Short mmCIF file of C-alpha atoms and ligand atoms in Angstrom, two decimals:
data_model
loop_
_atom_site.label_atom_id
_atom_site.label_comp_id
_atom_site.label_asym_id
_atom_site.label_seq_id
_atom_site.Cartn_x
_atom_site.Cartn_y
_atom_site.Cartn_z
CA MET O 1 18.28 20.03 16.91
CA THR O 2 18.02 18.19 13.60
CA PRO O 3 17.88 14.45 14.20
CA ILE O 4 19.92 11.97 12.22
CA PHE O 5 17.29 9.24 12.18
CA SER O 6 13.54 9.67 11.70
CA ILE O 7 11.23 6.78 12.43
CA VAL O 8 7.74 7.02 10.95
CA LEU O 9 5.12 5.18 12.98
CA PRO O 10 1.47 5.15 11.86
CA VAL O 11 -0.82 4.28 14.74
CA TYR O 12 -4.49 3.42 14.67
CA ASN O 13 -5.90 2.09 17.93
CA GLU O 14 -2.57 0.64 19.06
CA HIS O 15 -2.64 1.69 22.71
CA GLU O 16 -1.54 -1.78 23.87
CA ASN O 17 1.51 -1.73 21.62
CA ILE O 18 2.90 1.76 22.10
CA PRO O 19 4.66 1.35 25.48
CA GLU O 20 6.47 -1.79 24.31
CA LEU O 21 7.22 -0.22 20.93
CA TYR O 22 8.66 2.84 22.63
CA ARG O 23 10.74 0.72 24.98
CA ARG O 24 12.26 -1.25 22.13
CA LEU O 25 12.77 1.81 19.92
CA ASN O 26 14.52 3.50 22.80
CA LEU O 27 17.02 0.63 23.03
CA VAL O 28 17.57 0.63 19.30
CA SER O 29 18.06 4.36 19.27
CA LYS O 30 20.77 4.00 21.94
CA GLN O 31 22.41 1.43 19.74
CA LEU O 32 22.25 3.76 16.75
CA GLY O 33 24.11 6.31 18.82
CA HIS O 34 22.69 9.41 17.17
CA THR O 35 19.64 11.52 17.74
CA THR O 36 16.47 9.81 16.64
CA GLU O 37 13.03 11.29 16.24
CA MET O 38 9.98 9.08 16.53
CA ILE O 39 7.10 10.48 14.52
CA PHE O 40 3.80 8.94 15.54
CA ILE O 41 0.90 9.62 13.20
CA ASN O 42 -2.35 9.11 15.02
CA ASP O 43 -4.74 8.06 12.30
CA GLY O 44 -8.00 8.91 14.05
CA SER O 45 -7.71 6.37 16.88
CA SER O 46 -10.71 5.95 19.13
CA ASP O 47 -8.80 4.38 22.04
CA SER O 48 -6.21 6.03 24.29
CA THR O 49 -3.47 6.04 21.63
CA LEU O 50 -3.46 9.84 21.39
CA LYS O 51 -3.19 10.26 25.18
CA ILE O 52 -0.35 7.75 25.48
CA VAL O 53 1.71 9.28 22.68
CA ALA O 54 1.07 12.81 23.93
CA ALA O 55 2.28 11.78 27.40
CA LEU O 56 5.39 10.16 25.90
CA SER O 57 6.07 13.31 23.94
CA LYS O 58 5.91 15.39 27.10
CA LYS O 59 8.48 13.14 28.74
CA ASP O 60 10.73 12.62 25.75
CA ARG O 61 11.49 15.38 23.25
CA ARG O 62 12.31 12.86 20.54
CA VAL O 63 8.70 11.75 20.39
CA ARG O 64 6.61 13.77 17.95
CA LEU O 65 2.96 13.43 17.17
CA ILE O 66 0.85 14.26 14.15
CA ASN O 67 -2.77 13.95 15.04
CA PHE O 68 -5.11 13.44 12.08
CA SER O 69 -8.63 14.86 12.23
CA ARG O 70 -10.03 11.40 11.38
CA ASN O 71 -8.96 8.03 10.01
CA PHE O 72 -7.29 8.61 6.66
CA GLY O 73 -5.73 5.19 6.31
CA HIS O 74 -2.32 3.67 6.83
CA GLN O 75 -0.82 4.73 3.51
CA VAL O 76 -1.75 8.36 4.01
CA ALA O 77 -0.44 8.25 7.59
CA VAL O 78 2.90 6.96 6.32
CA SER O 79 2.97 9.75 3.73
CA ALA O 80 2.30 12.38 6.40
CA GLY O 81 5.17 10.93 8.43
CA LEU O 82 7.47 11.23 5.43
CA ASP O 83 6.32 14.82 4.88
CA HIS O 84 7.36 15.67 8.43
CA SER O 85 10.62 13.72 8.74
CA ARG O 86 13.69 15.81 9.31
CA GLY O 87 16.32 13.12 9.70
CA LYS O 88 19.08 12.20 7.36
CA TYR O 89 17.87 8.62 7.30
CA ILE O 90 14.23 7.66 7.52
CA ALA O 91 12.50 4.44 8.53
CA ILE O 92 8.88 3.38 8.06
CA LEU O 93 7.69 0.90 10.63
CA ASP O 94 4.36 -0.66 11.63
CA SER O 95 3.46 0.07 15.22
CA ASP O 96 2.32 -3.41 16.15
CA LEU O 97 5.91 -4.71 16.37
CA GLN O 98 5.45 -7.00 13.39
CA ASP O 99 8.41 -5.14 11.95
CA PRO O 100 11.03 -5.60 14.70
CA PRO O 101 12.87 -2.31 15.39
CA GLU O 102 16.00 -4.31 16.25
CA VAL O 103 16.78 -4.87 12.57
CA LEU O 104 17.01 -1.12 11.93
CA PRO O 105 20.77 -0.74 12.59
CA LYS O 106 21.48 -3.37 9.95
CA PHE O 107 19.16 -1.63 7.50
CA PHE O 108 20.65 1.81 8.15
CA ALA O 109 24.15 0.37 7.77
CA LYS O 110 23.19 -0.78 4.28
CA LEU O 111 22.15 2.78 3.39
CA LYS O 112 25.61 3.92 4.31
CA GLN O 113 26.98 1.55 1.68
CA GLY O 114 25.47 3.83 -0.94
CA TYR O 115 21.89 2.62 -1.30
CA ASN O 116 19.03 5.10 -1.31
CA VAL O 117 16.37 2.64 -0.23
CA VAL O 118 16.63 -0.59 1.72
CA TYR O 119 13.28 -2.37 1.81
CA ALA O 120 12.37 -5.32 3.92
CA ILE O 121 11.34 -8.66 2.46
CA ARG O 122 9.26 -10.92 4.66
CA ARG O 123 10.90 -14.25 5.13
CA ASP O 124 8.08 -15.97 6.90
CA ARG O 125 4.71 -14.62 7.72
CA LYS O 126 2.86 -15.40 10.88
CA GLU O 127 -0.54 -15.20 9.30
CA SER O 128 -3.37 -17.54 8.44
CA TRP O 129 -2.89 -19.75 5.39
CA TRP O 130 -5.68 -18.12 3.41
CA LEU O 131 -4.24 -14.64 3.98
CA LYS O 132 -0.81 -15.94 2.95
CA ALA O 133 -2.33 -17.42 -0.21
CA ALA O 134 -4.17 -14.16 -0.95
CA TYR O 135 -0.96 -12.15 -0.49
CA ALA O 136 0.99 -14.52 -2.72
CA GLY O 137 -1.68 -14.24 -5.42
CA PHE O 138 -1.76 -10.46 -5.15
CA TYR O 139 2.00 -10.00 -5.43
CA LYS O 140 2.03 -12.37 -8.38
CA LEU O 141 -0.75 -10.39 -10.08
CA LEU O 142 1.05 -7.16 -9.34
CA SER O 143 4.32 -8.35 -10.80
CA VAL O 144 2.53 -9.51 -13.95
CA ALA O 145 0.20 -6.53 -14.36
CA ALA O 146 2.11 -3.55 -12.96
CA ASN O 147 4.34 -1.61 -15.27
CA ILE O 148 6.94 -1.33 -12.58
CA ASN O 149 8.67 -4.01 -10.66
CA ILE O 150 7.37 -4.23 -7.11
CA PRO O 151 9.53 -6.71 -5.25
CA LEU O 152 7.73 -9.83 -4.18
CA ASP O 153 6.63 -9.91 -0.54
CA SER O 154 7.93 -6.47 0.31
CA GLY O 155 5.73 -4.34 2.53
CA ASP O 156 6.04 -0.73 3.56
CA PHE O 157 8.77 -1.51 6.08
CA CYS O 158 11.90 0.19 4.75
CA VAL O 159 14.58 2.76 5.36
CA MET O 160 15.59 5.50 2.93
CA ASP O 161 17.95 8.41 2.66
CA GLN O 162 17.08 12.04 2.02
CA LYS O 163 17.35 11.73 -1.71
CA ALA O 164 14.67 9.02 -1.79
CA LEU O 165 12.62 10.96 0.75
CA HIS O 166 12.73 14.01 -1.45
CA CYS O 167 11.47 11.95 -4.39
CA MET O 168 8.67 10.41 -2.32
CA ARG O 169 7.53 13.86 -1.24
CA GLN O 170 7.23 14.94 -4.84
CA LEU O 171 4.52 12.39 -5.57
CA PRO O 172 1.21 14.12 -4.99
CA GLU O 173 -1.26 11.33 -5.69
CA ARG O 174 -4.18 10.70 -3.39
CA ASN O 175 -4.68 6.96 -3.78
CA ARG O 176 -1.37 6.00 -2.34
CA PHE O 177 0.31 2.63 -2.53
CA VAL O 178 3.52 3.47 -0.71
CA ARG O 179 5.54 0.38 -1.60
CA GLY O 180 4.68 0.90 -5.26
CA LEU O 181 5.64 4.58 -5.19
CA ARG O 182 8.84 3.68 -3.41
CA SER O 183 9.74 1.26 -6.16
CA TRP O 184 8.63 3.75 -8.84
CA ILE O 185 11.14 6.42 -7.80
CA GLY O 186 14.00 4.15 -8.80
CA LEU O 187 17.47 5.10 -7.46
CA LYS O 188 19.60 2.47 -5.81
CA GLN O 189 17.39 0.02 -3.96
CA ILE O 190 18.02 -3.28 -2.29
CA GLY O 191 15.89 -5.75 -0.35
CA LEU O 192 16.92 -7.34 2.92
CA GLU O 193 15.15 -10.30 4.40
CA TYR O 194 13.72 -10.25 7.87
CA LYS O 195 11.53 -12.42 9.96
CA ARG O 196 8.10 -10.86 10.28
CA ALA O 197 6.84 -11.34 13.79
CA ALA O 198 3.29 -11.80 14.94
CA ARG O 199 1.39 -8.81 16.24
CA PHE O 200 2.50 -7.95 19.79
CA ALA O 201 -1.02 -7.11 20.96
CA GLY O 202 -4.42 -6.31 19.56
CA THR O 203 -5.88 -7.31 16.23
CA THR O 204 -5.22 -6.19 12.68
CA LYS O 205 -6.44 -2.71 11.80
CA TYR O 206 -6.72 -3.62 8.16
CA SER O 207 -10.29 -4.68 7.58
CA LEU O 208 -10.93 -6.84 4.52
CA ARG O 209 -12.36 -3.75 2.85
CA LYS O 210 -9.20 -1.73 3.50
CA LEU O 211 -7.06 -4.61 2.33
CA PHE O 212 -9.00 -4.82 -0.93
CA ARG O 213 -8.76 -1.08 -1.42
CA LEU O 214 -5.00 -1.28 -0.95
CA ALA O 215 -4.79 -4.13 -3.43
CA PHE O 216 -6.90 -2.17 -5.94
CA ASP O 217 -4.72 0.91 -5.48
CA GLY O 218 -1.70 -1.26 -6.15
CA ILE O 219 -3.11 -2.61 -9.38
CA PHE O 220 -4.93 0.43 -10.77
CA SER O 221 -2.35 3.05 -9.78
CA PHE O 222 0.44 1.20 -11.47
CA SER O 223 -1.06 -0.63 -14.38
CA PHE O 224 -3.12 -0.15 -17.52
CA VAL O 225 -3.31 -3.90 -18.04
CA PRO O 226 -6.98 -4.12 -16.96
CA LEU O 227 -7.90 -1.54 -19.61
CA GLN O 228 -5.75 -3.28 -22.18
CA LEU O 229 -7.48 -6.56 -21.34
CA LEU O 230 -10.81 -4.90 -22.11
CA THR O 231 -9.57 -3.87 -25.53
CA PHE O 232 -8.29 -7.39 -26.07
CA PHE O 233 -11.61 -9.01 -25.13
CA GLY O 234 -13.49 -6.39 -27.13
CA PHE O 235 -11.57 -7.42 -30.24
CA GLN O 236 -12.11 -11.10 -29.56
CA PHE O 237 -15.85 -10.63 -29.22
CA PHE O 238 -16.00 -8.45 -32.29
CA THR O 239 -14.22 -11.08 -34.36
CA LEU O 240 -16.40 -13.79 -32.93
CA SER O 241 -19.57 -11.87 -33.75
CA ILE O 242 -18.50 -11.43 -37.37
CA VAL O 243 -17.72 -15.13 -37.71
CA PHE O 244 -21.09 -16.04 -36.20
CA SER O 245 -22.98 -13.60 -38.42
CA LEU O 246 -21.42 -15.10 -41.50
CA LEU O 247 -22.22 -18.56 -40.22
CA ILE O 248 -25.87 -17.66 -39.60
CA VAL O 249 -26.24 -16.15 -43.07
CA TYR O 250 -24.71 -19.28 -44.54
CA VAL O 251 -27.00 -21.62 -42.58
CA ARG O 252 -30.08 -19.58 -43.51
CA LEU O 253 -29.28 -19.42 -47.21
CA PHE O 254 -27.75 -22.74 -48.00
CA THR O 255 -29.13 -25.29 -45.53
CA ASP O 256 -32.52 -26.41 -44.15
CA PHE O 257 -31.09 -26.65 -40.70
CA PHE O 258 -33.29 -24.95 -38.15
CA VAL O 259 -31.69 -23.87 -34.86
CA PRO O 260 -33.95 -22.91 -31.97
CA GLY O 261 -30.93 -21.58 -30.01
CA PHE O 262 -32.88 -20.23 -27.03
CA ALA O 263 -30.43 -21.38 -24.36
CA THR O 264 -27.46 -20.23 -26.39
CA THR O 265 -28.98 -16.78 -26.78
CA ILE O 266 -29.70 -16.40 -23.09
CA ILE O 267 -26.22 -17.56 -22.13
CA LEU O 268 -24.63 -15.23 -24.62
CA ILE O 269 -26.69 -12.27 -23.44
CA LEU O 270 -25.90 -12.96 -19.80
CA PHE O 271 -22.24 -13.46 -20.55
CA THR O 272 -21.79 -10.36 -22.65
CA SER O 273 -23.83 -8.10 -20.38
CA GLY O 274 -21.80 -9.43 -17.44
CA LEU O 275 -18.66 -8.63 -19.32
CA ASN O 276 -20.00 -5.17 -20.12
CA MET O 277 -20.72 -4.45 -16.50
CA LEU O 278 -17.33 -5.70 -15.43
CA SER O 279 -15.73 -3.50 -18.05
CA LEU O 280 -17.64 -0.48 -16.85
CA GLY O 281 -16.55 -1.28 -13.31
CA LEU O 282 -12.93 -1.46 -14.37
CA VAL O 283 -13.16 1.83 -16.23
CA GLY O 284 -14.91 3.22 -13.15
CA GLU O 285 -11.90 2.32 -11.01
CA TYR O 286 -9.78 4.59 -13.16
CA VAL O 287 -12.39 7.33 -13.48
CA GLY O 288 -12.85 7.38 -9.70
CA ARG O 289 -9.13 7.77 -9.24
CA ILE O 290 -8.98 10.55 -11.81
CA TYR O 291 -11.85 12.26 -9.98
CA ASP O 292 -9.94 12.00 -6.71
CA GLU O 293 -6.94 13.63 -8.30
CA VAL O 294 -8.74 16.50 -10.03
CA LYS O 295 -10.46 17.53 -6.81
CA GLN O 296 -7.01 18.44 -5.53
CA ARG O 297 -7.93 17.91 -1.93
CA PRO O 298 -5.07 17.62 0.53
CA GLN O 299 -4.20 14.04 1.36
CA TYR O 300 -4.92 14.53 5.05
CA ILE O 301 -6.07 17.05 7.62
CA ILE O 302 -3.98 17.54 10.74
CA GLU O 303 -5.91 18.42 13.85
CA SER O 304 -2.86 19.03 16.02
CA LYS O 305 0.87 18.52 16.18
CA ILE O 306 2.96 17.95 19.27
CA GLY O 307 6.71 18.13 19.71
CA PHE O 308 7.62 19.78 16.43
CA ASN O 309 8.86 23.03 17.93
CA ASN O 310 12.12 21.71 19.27
N1 UDP U 1 -2.91 1.65 10.54
C1 UDP U 1 -3.22 3.00 10.38
N2 UDP U 1 -4.44 3.32 9.85
C2 UDP U 1 -5.35 2.38 9.45
C3 UDP U 1 -5.00 1.02 9.59
C4 UDP U 1 -3.76 0.69 10.13
O1 UDP U 1 -2.44 3.89 10.72
O2 UDP U 1 -6.42 2.74 8.97
C5 UDP U 1 -1.59 1.31 11.12
C6 UDP U 1 -1.64 0.32 12.27
O3 UDP U 1 -1.78 0.98 13.50
C7 UDP U 1 -0.28 -0.37 12.15
C8 UDP U 1 -0.02 -0.34 10.66
O4 UDP U 1 -0.85 0.65 10.12
O5 UDP U 1 0.73 0.36 12.79
C9 UDP U 1 -0.28 -1.68 10.00
O6 UDP U 1 -1.58 -2.09 10.31
P1 UDP U 1 -1.92 -3.57 10.76
O7 UDP U 1 -0.85 -4.11 11.62
O8 UDP U 1 -3.30 -3.58 11.36
O9 UDP U 1 -1.94 -4.30 9.37
P2 UDP U 1 -1.46 -5.80 9.07
O10 UDP U 1 -0.09 -5.92 9.65
O11 UDP U 1 -2.44 -6.68 9.75
O12 UDP U 1 -1.49 -5.90 7.59
MG1 MG U 2 0.42 -5.54 11.51
#
């Protein structure tokens, strides 16, 4: 039977959260009053996540499982969930209960008013001050640098209709920044505020490295500004070098002023070679992404699927 609602749930070592998540989703699904499928994407967990979800799926036909062959990352897991959703309305939810399932009816109701995407905006974050500051800085940078408008403080938590889902599925890129892609597709979108809870159990599965990679994907997948900055600085330095050359010729020809200039030279060399390296790094970010795309590898490998035959 085709479900009306699909709920996409990426899970990576969330065994402590799944029973509570399932319990609360179950209540919400009753409230929604239509058939709901819960699509868990096991992103290479090393704890008992797989076993727990598989057991749930045995008991409850609405629970479906996509089991990745290894950890491919949250954004890819979400994309796999979208690829497998069959519902008329789709939700993307974190599995640690930071995104409370209880707000879903309100979000779905908004879709019925004619919106294609309703994304969640975090009203207050239960995170450390330095992480909050980093997030604020990142979203600011993104809104300044990205060519598209990614709403401030919106995460991946959202609901969408089939039209938006269809558009999302058409985007083949490997370095995925889901909230950016979601904004990129356009259509009718609206943000709704919600109170982001603290994690129910366990610790964050986003290491600092993963968080940085996500931030880089956000910037480099949606913006040429870093490259344009390079051109800008290149011009500035070029102009500066011409001015200095003229100045040196003038000093040499028309004055007796002798400049040792050792420190200045060293500083200039260090500065410009630093800038060169940084520039190469920036270009490398793009080249690496181009390389990823031309290899045309699938975004993920599925080891097994459970519950998709009914
Ligand atoms: N997650 C995932 N793969 C990963 C990292 C995280 O599927 O490599 C899932 C995780 O299980 C959770 C969601 O993505 O359901 C968000 O992760 P987390 O709560 O750790 O991130 P945070 O909320 O701390 O940013
Ligand atoms: Mg979380």
